[in-house]
XYZ file of C-alpha atoms in Angstrom:
591
model
C 25.264 1.445 -33.884
C 22.836 0.285 -36.564
C 19.375 -0.984 -35.823
C 17.210 -3.497 -37.624
C 13.515 -4.183 -37.218
C 11.276 -7.201 -37.356
C 7.777 -7.622 -35.976
C 7.664 -10.340 -33.337
C 4.427 -11.569 -31.805
C 4.354 -13.964 -28.877
C 1.717 -15.225 -26.502
C 1.533 -14.509 -22.812
C 4.478 -16.742 -21.940
C 6.313 -16.497 -25.239
C 8.953 -14.076 -24.044
C 11.402 -16.814 -23.161
C 10.253 -20.224 -24.286
C 7.386 -19.734 -26.713
C 7.357 -19.794 -30.496
C 8.511 -16.632 -32.217
C 7.251 -15.671 -35.637
C 9.345 -13.360 -37.824
C 7.208 -11.676 -40.449
C 8.871 -8.401 -41.353
C 8.336 -4.839 -40.132
C 4.703 -3.966 -39.639
C 3.439 -6.759 -41.886
C 1.456 -9.936 -41.209
C 2.997 -13.185 -42.443
C -0.272 -15.141 -42.668
C -3.856 -14.890 -41.507
C -2.957 -15.686 -37.900
C -0.348 -12.942 -37.768
C -2.998 -10.361 -38.625
C -5.153 -11.189 -35.593
C -6.337 -8.255 -33.513
C -4.178 -9.018 -30.480
C -5.494 -6.271 -28.224
C -9.131 -6.062 -29.157
C -8.934 -3.224 -31.710
C -6.688 -0.978 -33.808
C -5.115 1.837 -31.793
C -3.950 4.558 -34.205
C -3.783 7.888 -32.392
C -1.828 9.712 -35.135
C -3.941 8.457 -38.080
C -1.027 7.062 -40.072
C -2.560 3.608 -40.464
C -0.138 1.963 -38.037
C -0.777 0.994 -34.426
C -1.281 -1.824 -31.989
C -3.819 -4.246 -33.463
C -3.844 -2.447 -36.830
C -3.688 -4.437 -40.060
C -0.644 -2.549 -41.384
C 1.358 -3.224 -38.233
C 2.594 -1.698 -35.000
C 3.470 1.975 -34.561
C 6.682 2.839 -32.746
C 5.400 6.331 -31.938
C 1.650 6.784 -32.064
C 1.999 10.547 -31.657
C 4.189 11.030 -34.744
C 2.722 10.150 -38.174
C 6.247 10.113 -39.616
C 7.384 7.174 -37.436
C 5.406 4.028 -38.003
C 6.968 0.598 -38.115
C 10.660 0.785 -37.217
C 10.281 -1.448 -34.187
C 9.455 -4.944 -32.966
C 6.690 -6.085 -30.656
C 5.939 -8.397 -27.757
C 2.311 -9.092 -26.902
C 0.661 -10.440 -23.756
C -2.924 -11.368 -23.058
C -3.836 -13.862 -25.758
C -4.415 -15.519 -23.359
C -3.331 -14.080 -20.033
C -1.393 -16.428 -17.768
C -3.179 -16.699 -14.391
C 0.113 -17.662 -12.731
C 1.397 -14.131 -13.401
C -1.609 -12.421 -11.792
C -1.931 -11.334 -8.157
C -5.328 -10.069 -7.054
C -6.669 -10.399 -10.611
C -8.934 -12.840 -12.428
C -9.621 -13.485 -16.093
C -13.261 -12.805 -16.962
C -15.483 -14.623 -19.451
C -14.228 -12.340 -22.245
C -10.597 -13.116 -21.522
C -9.903 -9.745 -19.913
C -7.921 -9.107 -16.757
C -10.032 -7.632 -13.978
C -9.935 -7.323 -10.219
C -10.500 -10.443 -8.155
C -9.453 -11.855 -4.806
C -6.254 -10.482 -3.279
C -3.618 -13.196 -3.632
C -0.383 -11.299 -3.021
C 2.298 -13.627 -1.743
C 3.576 -11.287 0.962
C 1.389 -11.427 4.058
C 3.093 -9.416 6.751
C 2.406 -7.634 10.026
C 4.250 -4.380 10.802
C 4.463 -3.399 14.473
C 5.942 -0.181 15.877
C 7.949 -0.819 19.052
C 7.659 2.554 20.763
C 10.118 2.092 23.620
C 13.040 1.046 21.417
C 12.284 3.101 18.256
C 11.987 0.122 15.912
C 9.490 -1.576 13.604
C 9.068 -5.366 13.576
C 8.064 -7.150 10.372
C 6.337 -10.485 11.040
C 5.396 -13.229 8.610
C 1.649 -13.604 9.159
C 1.336 -17.342 8.351
C 4.072 -18.376 10.815
C 4.426 -15.434 13.209
C 8.190 -15.437 12.669
C 9.908 -12.065 12.852
C 11.494 -11.472 9.446
C 13.229 -8.171 10.155
C 13.387 -5.288 12.600
C 14.129 -1.796 11.343
C 14.998 1.527 12.972
C 11.917 3.729 12.801
C 14.055 6.617 11.541
C 17.387 7.046 9.775
C 19.664 10.066 9.890
C 20.185 12.472 7.031
C 18.420 15.734 6.220
C 15.938 15.452 9.069
C 15.606 16.193 12.762
C 15.111 12.610 13.917
C 16.652 11.472 17.175
C 19.298 8.695 17.083
C 17.493 5.397 16.686
C 19.372 3.939 19.656
C 18.035 6.651 21.995
C 15.263 5.159 24.133
C 11.840 6.790 24.137
C 10.901 8.378 27.473
C 7.647 9.916 26.120
C 8.722 13.443 27.012
C 12.107 14.505 25.656
C 14.054 11.636 24.069
C 13.609 9.026 21.376
C 11.590 8.915 18.176
C 8.730 7.038 19.880
C 7.017 5.437 16.850
C 3.379 4.416 17.071
C 1.180 4.165 13.983
C 2.170 2.114 10.951
C 0.288 2.067 7.660
C 0.840 -0.219 4.674
C 0.588 1.173 1.147
C -0.504 -0.335 -2.165
C 3.002 -1.717 -2.787
C 3.029 -3.336 0.676
C 5.646 -0.835 1.860
C 5.359 0.378 5.442
C 5.003 3.955 6.683
C 5.629 4.723 10.347
C 4.963 7.955 12.251
C 7.479 9.009 14.916
C 5.937 11.157 17.652
C 9.296 12.310 19.110
C 7.749 14.108 22.096
C 9.420 17.479 22.637
C 11.520 17.045 19.491
C 11.132 16.998 15.723
C 8.509 14.499 14.619
C 9.094 12.506 11.454
C 7.614 9.897 9.154
C 9.577 7.021 7.624
C 8.961 4.706 4.669
C 10.304 1.124 4.706
C 10.470 -1.070 1.590
C 8.720 -4.409 1.844
C 10.567 -6.031 -1.052
C 14.334 -6.348 -1.232
C 14.395 -5.211 -4.862
C 12.992 -1.836 -3.800
C 15.721 -1.223 -1.220
C 18.577 1.161 -2.082
C 22.296 0.329 -1.964
C 23.229 3.693 -0.472
C 26.833 2.789 0.341
C 27.367 1.230 -3.118
C 28.953 -1.937 -1.733
C 26.988 -4.146 -4.095
C 24.663 -5.637 -1.470
C 21.611 -4.479 0.464
C 22.576 -3.994 4.100
C 19.379 -4.781 5.950
C 17.974 -6.654 8.912
C 17.547 -10.412 8.481
C 16.897 -13.385 10.734
C 20.437 -14.677 10.197
C 20.254 -17.477 12.771
C 16.762 -18.509 11.629
C 15.295 -18.548 15.138
C 12.185 -16.557 14.200
C 13.225 -13.549 16.269
C 15.431 -10.579 15.415
C 18.305 -10.110 17.843
C 20.196 -6.853 18.378
C 23.048 -8.071 16.191
C 20.623 -8.706 13.336
C 19.614 -5.051 13.086
C 21.320 -2.447 10.874
C 21.370 1.190 11.976
C 21.501 2.574 8.434
C 19.228 -0.119 7.052
C 19.042 0.192 3.277
C 15.423 -0.960 3.195
C 14.521 2.130 5.225
C 14.005 4.365 2.221
C 13.747 7.790 3.845
C 12.816 9.726 6.957
C 11.353 13.226 6.609
C 10.304 15.922 9.049
C 6.571 16.432 9.539
C 5.379 19.602 11.240
C 7.437 21.645 13.637
C 9.279 20.583 16.790
C 6.786 19.245 19.303
C 4.062 18.781 16.683
C 3.711 15.045 17.517
C 2.817 13.165 14.299
C 0.226 10.592 15.354
C -2.508 10.022 12.786
C -1.283 8.088 9.738
C -3.044 6.711 6.654
C -2.319 5.902 3.014
C -4.604 7.111 0.227
C -4.476 6.794 -3.567
C -2.292 9.356 -5.292
C -4.772 11.214 -7.472
C -1.848 12.752 -9.374
C -0.873 9.178 -10.331
C 2.786 9.708 -9.509
C 3.273 7.306 -6.602
C 2.219 3.723 -7.349
C 2.062 2.952 -3.637
C -0.111 5.944 -2.832
C 0.626 8.944 -0.640
C 0.774 9.148 3.135
C -1.463 11.457 5.157
C -0.048 12.425 8.546
C -1.802 14.379 11.280
C 0.263 16.320 13.818
C -1.631 16.031 17.064
C -0.607 19.266 18.766
C -0.660 21.409 15.601
C -4.133 20.364 14.367
C -2.656 19.960 10.877
C -2.691 17.216 8.246
C 0.057 16.724 5.680
C -0.086 14.838 2.371
C 3.315 13.287 1.680
C 4.623 12.105 -1.694
C 5.009 8.336 -1.643
C 8.072 8.423 -3.886
C 10.353 10.861 -2.091
C 8.650 12.093 1.085
C 8.048 15.635 -0.161
C 5.203 17.544 1.501
C 2.504 18.025 -1.138
C -0.231 19.668 0.893
C -0.951 20.992 4.378
C -4.483 21.515 5.705
C -5.877 22.743 9.012
C -8.136 20.400 10.975
C -10.909 21.223 13.481
C -9.668 18.451 15.825
C -6.386 17.258 17.307
C -5.752 14.265 14.988
C -4.989 10.962 16.690
C -5.777 8.331 14.029
C -6.669 8.237 10.336
C -7.884 5.983 7.531
C -8.791 6.538 3.876
C -12.260 5.549 2.692
C -13.665 4.710 -0.720
C -16.804 6.855 -0.549
C -16.235 10.331 -1.998
C -12.449 9.939 -1.789
C -11.972 10.894 1.856
C -9.325 10.548 4.531
C -11.081 10.406 7.899
C -9.288 11.693 11.003
C -10.300 10.916 14.580
C -9.203 12.541 17.830
C -8.724 11.009 21.285
C -11.615 11.421 23.695
C -9.320 11.593 26.711
C -7.151 14.421 25.370
C -7.633 17.735 27.123
C -7.394 20.298 24.334
C -9.426 23.400 23.465
C -12.313 22.864 21.062
C -11.620 19.155 20.680
C -14.788 17.197 21.580
C -14.753 13.501 20.623
C -15.321 13.414 16.884
C -14.139 12.788 13.359
C -13.447 14.936 10.298
C -13.111 14.139 6.587
C -10.569 15.554 4.129
C -10.871 15.019 0.369
C -7.577 13.459 -0.636
C -7.824 14.765 -4.222
C -7.909 18.451 -3.306
C -7.517 18.860 0.468
C -11.043 20.149 1.133
C -11.797 19.881 4.861
C -15.372 19.069 5.874
C -17.104 19.998 9.154
C -16.322 18.114 12.333
C -18.801 15.361 13.189
C -19.093 15.051 16.974
C -19.897 11.683 18.535
C -23.515 11.397 19.666
C -23.529 8.779 22.407
C -26.600 7.053 23.830
C -24.842 5.028 26.546
C -23.831 7.738 29.017
C -20.167 7.837 28.001
C -18.476 9.502 25.033
C -14.975 8.933 23.695
C -12.845 8.316 20.614
C -9.560 6.578 19.862
C -8.899 4.203 16.921
C -10.686 4.322 13.579
C -11.866 1.892 10.906
C -14.218 1.981 7.915
C -16.455 -0.954 7.062
C -17.362 -2.316 3.640
C -20.341 0.048 3.403
C -18.176 3.106 4.028
C -19.379 3.664 7.609
C -16.801 5.082 10.016
C -16.221 3.360 13.378
C -14.237 4.741 16.304
C -12.879 3.284 19.494
C -14.428 4.834 22.573
C -11.584 5.207 25.080
C -12.080 5.879 27.982
C -15.507 4.297 27.377
C -16.237 0.584 27.069
C -17.943 1.202 23.759
C -17.536 1.812 20.070
C -19.365 4.323 17.907
C -20.440 4.097 14.247
C -21.001 7.089 11.957
C -23.158 6.678 8.847
C -23.711 9.472 6.351
C -21.789 11.936 4.227
C -18.758 14.005 5.097
C -21.111 16.810 6.151
C -23.986 15.119 7.991
C -24.956 11.732 9.345
C -26.130 9.687 12.304
C -24.404 7.754 15.096
C -24.870 4.273 16.537
C -23.546 3.456 20.027
C -22.421 -0.099 20.830
C -22.136 -0.882 24.547
C -19.231 -3.253 25.297
C -19.379 -2.993 29.073
C -17.335 -5.512 31.023
C -14.600 -5.866 28.412
C -12.607 -2.719 29.141
C -11.845 0.617 27.493
C -11.724 0.357 23.703
C -8.664 1.283 21.634
C -8.056 0.104 18.057
C -10.621 -1.621 15.862
C -10.867 -3.078 12.360
C -13.671 -3.888 9.930
C -13.492 -7.348 8.364
C -14.720 -8.427 4.946
C -17.682 -10.322 6.458
C -19.485 -7.313 8.003
C -17.881 -7.765 11.406
C -15.891 -5.257 13.425
C -13.191 -6.424 15.843
C -12.378 -4.199 18.820
C -9.372 -4.221 21.184
C -9.797 -3.500 24.921
C -6.830 -2.337 27.017
C -7.945 -1.431 30.569
C -10.658 -2.480 32.994
C -11.187 -1.792 36.681
C -7.878 0.027 37.089
C -5.755 -2.704 35.488
C -4.665 -3.685 32.012
C -6.451 -6.412 30.050
C -6.080 -8.139 26.711
C -9.619 -8.513 25.430
C -11.287 -8.613 22.026
C -14.896 -8.039 21.025
C -16.607 -8.887 17.748
C -19.532 -6.688 16.646
C -22.048 -7.080 13.825
C -21.411 -4.096 11.527
C -25.064 -3.898 10.449
C -26.886 -4.178 13.762
C -24.243 -3.408 16.384
C -24.964 -6.709 18.128
C -22.061 -8.123 20.140
C -21.169 -11.476 18.567
C -18.181 -12.594 20.626
C -15.969 -11.688 23.592
C -12.443 -13.100 23.815
C -9.388 -12.852 26.065
C -5.778 -13.189 24.899
C -3.840 -16.089 26.478
C -1.186 -13.858 28.103
C -1.311 -10.506 26.303
C -2.130 -7.386 28.305
C -2.899 -3.807 27.290
C -4.358 -4.709 23.890
C -3.868 -1.648 21.707
C -4.376 -2.438 18.038
C -6.214 -5.020 15.960
C -6.027 -5.907 12.255
C -6.574 -8.820 9.848
C -4.119 -10.759 7.731
C -4.768 -12.150 4.265
C -6.227 -15.388 5.639
C -8.731 -13.564 7.847
C -6.873 -14.146 11.120
C -7.232 -11.448 13.777
C -3.992 -9.853 15.034
C -3.854 -7.927 18.303
C -0.902 -5.931 19.634
C -0.365 -6.180 23.412
C 1.846 -3.361 24.699
C 2.433 -4.410 28.297
C 3.527 -7.967 27.449
C 5.569 -7.053 24.329
C 3.834 -9.537 22.077
C 1.317 -9.958 19.286
C -1.588 -12.406 19.364
C -3.048 -14.137 16.313
C -6.587 -15.525 16.522
C -8.045 -17.913 13.956
C -11.829 -17.322 13.989
C -12.449 -20.631 12.212
C -10.655 -22.809 14.779
C -10.863 -20.570 17.849
C -7.107 -20.984 18.401
C -4.824 -18.207 19.683
C -1.075 -17.976 19.057
C 1.251 -15.376 20.576
C 4.586 -14.106 19.244
C 7.244 -11.869 20.852
C 8.102 -8.507 19.299
C 10.094 -5.470 20.450
C 9.710 -3.338 23.548
C 6.502 -1.373 24.021
C 4.576 -2.264 20.830
C 2.064 0.521 20.323
C 0.335 0.024 16.990
C -3.385 0.274 16.325
C -3.544 1.532 12.756
C -3.669 -0.359 9.423
C -0.575 -2.408 10.243
C -1.280 -5.245 7.772
C -2.753 -3.177 4.924
C -6.097 -4.980 5.229
C -8.160 -1.802 5.569
C -6.568 -0.146 2.548
C -7.268 -3.217 0.419
C -10.849 -3.399 1.714
C -11.472 0.178 0.629
C -9.390 0.263 -2.573
C -8.971 -3.153 -4.219
C -6.080 -3.609 -6.634
C -4.226 -6.357 -8.476
C -0.974 -6.717 -10.398
C -0.019 -8.618 -13.547
C 3.738 -9.078 -13.941
C 5.833 -10.777 -16.604
C 9.119 -10.508 -18.485
C 9.634 -9.725 -22.182
C 12.839 -10.980 -23.810
C 14.204 -9.573 -27.063
C 17.226 -9.265 -29.341
C 19.510 -11.752 -27.585
C 22.962 -10.443 -26.723
C 22.469 -7.465 -29.023
C 20.139 -5.841 -26.498
C 16.911 -3.955 -27.082
C 15.850 -0.335 -26.982
C 12.422 -0.379 -25.338
C 10.163 2.132 -27.047
C 6.484 2.030 -26.104
C 3.921 0.092 -24.111
C 0.208 -0.187 -24.874
C -2.707 -1.686 -22.982
C -6.139 -2.244 -24.442
C -9.542 -2.635 -22.845
C -11.849 -0.569 -20.642
C -10.685 1.782 -17.891
C -13.862 3.565 -16.735
C -14.002 6.559 -14.428
C -13.376 5.352 -10.893
C -10.703 2.897 -12.041
C -7.044 3.240 -12.959
C -4.205 1.339 -14.633
C -0.549 1.961 -13.838
C 2.587 0.581 -15.479
C 6.130 0.352 -14.207
C 9.069 -1.447 -15.832
C 12.736 -2.252 -15.396
C 15.316 -3.641 -17.816
C 18.574 -5.571 -17.687
C 21.008 -7.452 -19.911
C 20.135 -10.739 -18.195
C 17.069 -12.156 -16.507
C 19.035 -12.434 -13.254
C 20.027 -8.776 -13.495
C 16.417 -7.630 -13.267
C 16.422 -8.155 -9.496
C 18.943 -5.325 -9.036
C 17.626 -3.040 -11.770
C 15.897 0.280 -11.129
C 12.148 0.506 -11.635
C 10.787 3.253 -13.908
C 7.257 4.610 -13.762
C 4.448 4.790 -13.223
C 2.998 5.482 -16.644
C -0.708 6.143 -16.404
C -1.893 6.477 -19.992
C -1.696 4.182 -23.003
C 0.353 4.341 -25.155
C 3.273 4.894 -22.784
C 6.505 6.334 -24.190
C 9.271 4.360 -22.475
C 11.920 6.723 -23.882
C 10.407 9.752 -22.136
C 9.907 10.617 -18.424
C 9.451 8.895 -16.053
C 11.960 7.011 -18.233
C 13.969 6.655 -20.356
C 14.186 2.931 -19.767
C 17.766 1.677 -20.273
C 18.597 -0.773 -23.038
C 18.596 -4.455 -22.177
C 17.523 -7.818 -23.516
C 14.982 -8.305 -20.716
C 12.106 -6.052 -19.680
C 10.093 -6.812 -16.551
C 6.755 -5.053 -16.270
C 4.074 -4.670 -13.621
C 0.612 -3.670 -14.757
C -1.461 -2.559 -11.762
C -5.251 -2.455 -11.985
C -6.979 -0.453 -9.293
C -10.474 0.470 -8.206
C -10.634 3.956 -6.729
C -14.212 3.591 -5.477
C -14.415 -0.142 -4.620
C -17.089 -0.544 -7.283
C -15.489 0.126 -10.670
C -12.800 -2.087 -12.180
C -10.658 -2.004 -15.332
C -10.972 -4.787 -17.922
C -7.701 -5.190 -19.823
C -7.693 -7.407 -22.908
C -4.094 -7.060 -24.031
C -0.675 -5.553 -23.398
C 2.068 -4.832 -25.942
C 5.637 -3.533 -25.673
C 7.605 -2.355 -28.704
C 11.370 -2.244 -29.134
C 14.185 -2.187 -31.694
C 17.287 -4.372 -31.825
C 20.925 -3.433 -32.266
C 22.714 -4.885 -35.302
C 26.133 -6.070 -34.135
């Protein structure tokens, strides 16, 4: 097959319906064609060719012998705000992090008694899907239909945690058996057609009643990506968090899982579930959350748990290298000491639930030393899960009071510890977890009444929605806490080239500033038609510019359409990339 080359330059939306200028390989046709489209000439191999260079684009900027045998599509002059999620365009025309505007706003609830995970649409409360919390194959998981008895049967899921791609991780405690962790795809295009029947077999609300019935579940659900063993039999995986992948392999981040009875923490590859690291902890881990300051995953124990050398406390692990810091024991000033759930506020301070106390405790300092603040919440009940909001408030769930179960919420000022509000769910009892959706509504999981409550703090209105049996989730089940600590945004678009002849996609380049503490990731997929992109396989991430699309994690298959996602991320919640342009190069087949 012969190939021909022309240099094509289009604006941000020119890939399908914009004007296309044909000027010849690596040459400008007029003054406009010679514009610096990415803010400067990138010429890594010093051959005079490169993105933004006067002589033209370079098909391989590592090889001075290969310069201009390719075509080009350019984005960012200007950027199209309709293609940006969680990004804004600054005064210099660069993409940078802004308000999170991802379309998917979901709530993921582990139903412990029935070994499932419910996915709710946050704006409406409708149940979109219900998945088995574990699938068979290469693991020691119990059958998903086996009920949890909290001693010897069932997978008994509890914590869920949402990653940067909005996928859901769930930890299966499997008391007396092999504990596991499972990853569930949030988007249908990321699901896997394992039985090769041409469709994704997955749970859907087929009768559109807002609730998933038994017949609407799929045992081998193809949106359940994998289930892997964590720890040994009887290890009881409980603590679960997602942290950035400092190796920049998994775009969604990696999971950190703590096995409660082993006193171990495992880092798990977000792409395939492989165990990357195992570290010993000085506590029996019960909950976990990643924090922006110093790149730490914080683990908390349970104050009620009778275990040797396990006083109520927290411990930090550096997620880049696995360094374990000393245990920080709770210093209470209210006559009761306990721990349970965990959250981290916008200032990086760690908060814990106080079960069996009617209190919450705040730790402020480094991973090695700090001070504690006690917040007395007497009269509301023992505290379980809690979550820090964007507005310097902490919401706390209360489950038991005076020997009975309750469904109460407290709101605390994160700066002063003052109690701002006390609320009671309309019908919900045994309030376990609490989290926020994208609109700032407060979600509470009520185990005894098998429902979830949504509270709008602006209107004071509660709504309640049914879920599965025994919902027991008090972790980052909406992804709010991860986004609070590690903001990110995505720019996505489609490049079209070569018509029916098809294109060989060669390189991708992004220009701008990516300071230390920030990161840019690229993933792409290609197809012969625009419609075919939905079923195409994603390749990536590429982490450096220029990216060679013909080398691992590629090669990217030929196709007339290339969809790309450019993810901008802050790793410290303070530093952000500023991207001024993006270019993909390709060559066309001559038919």
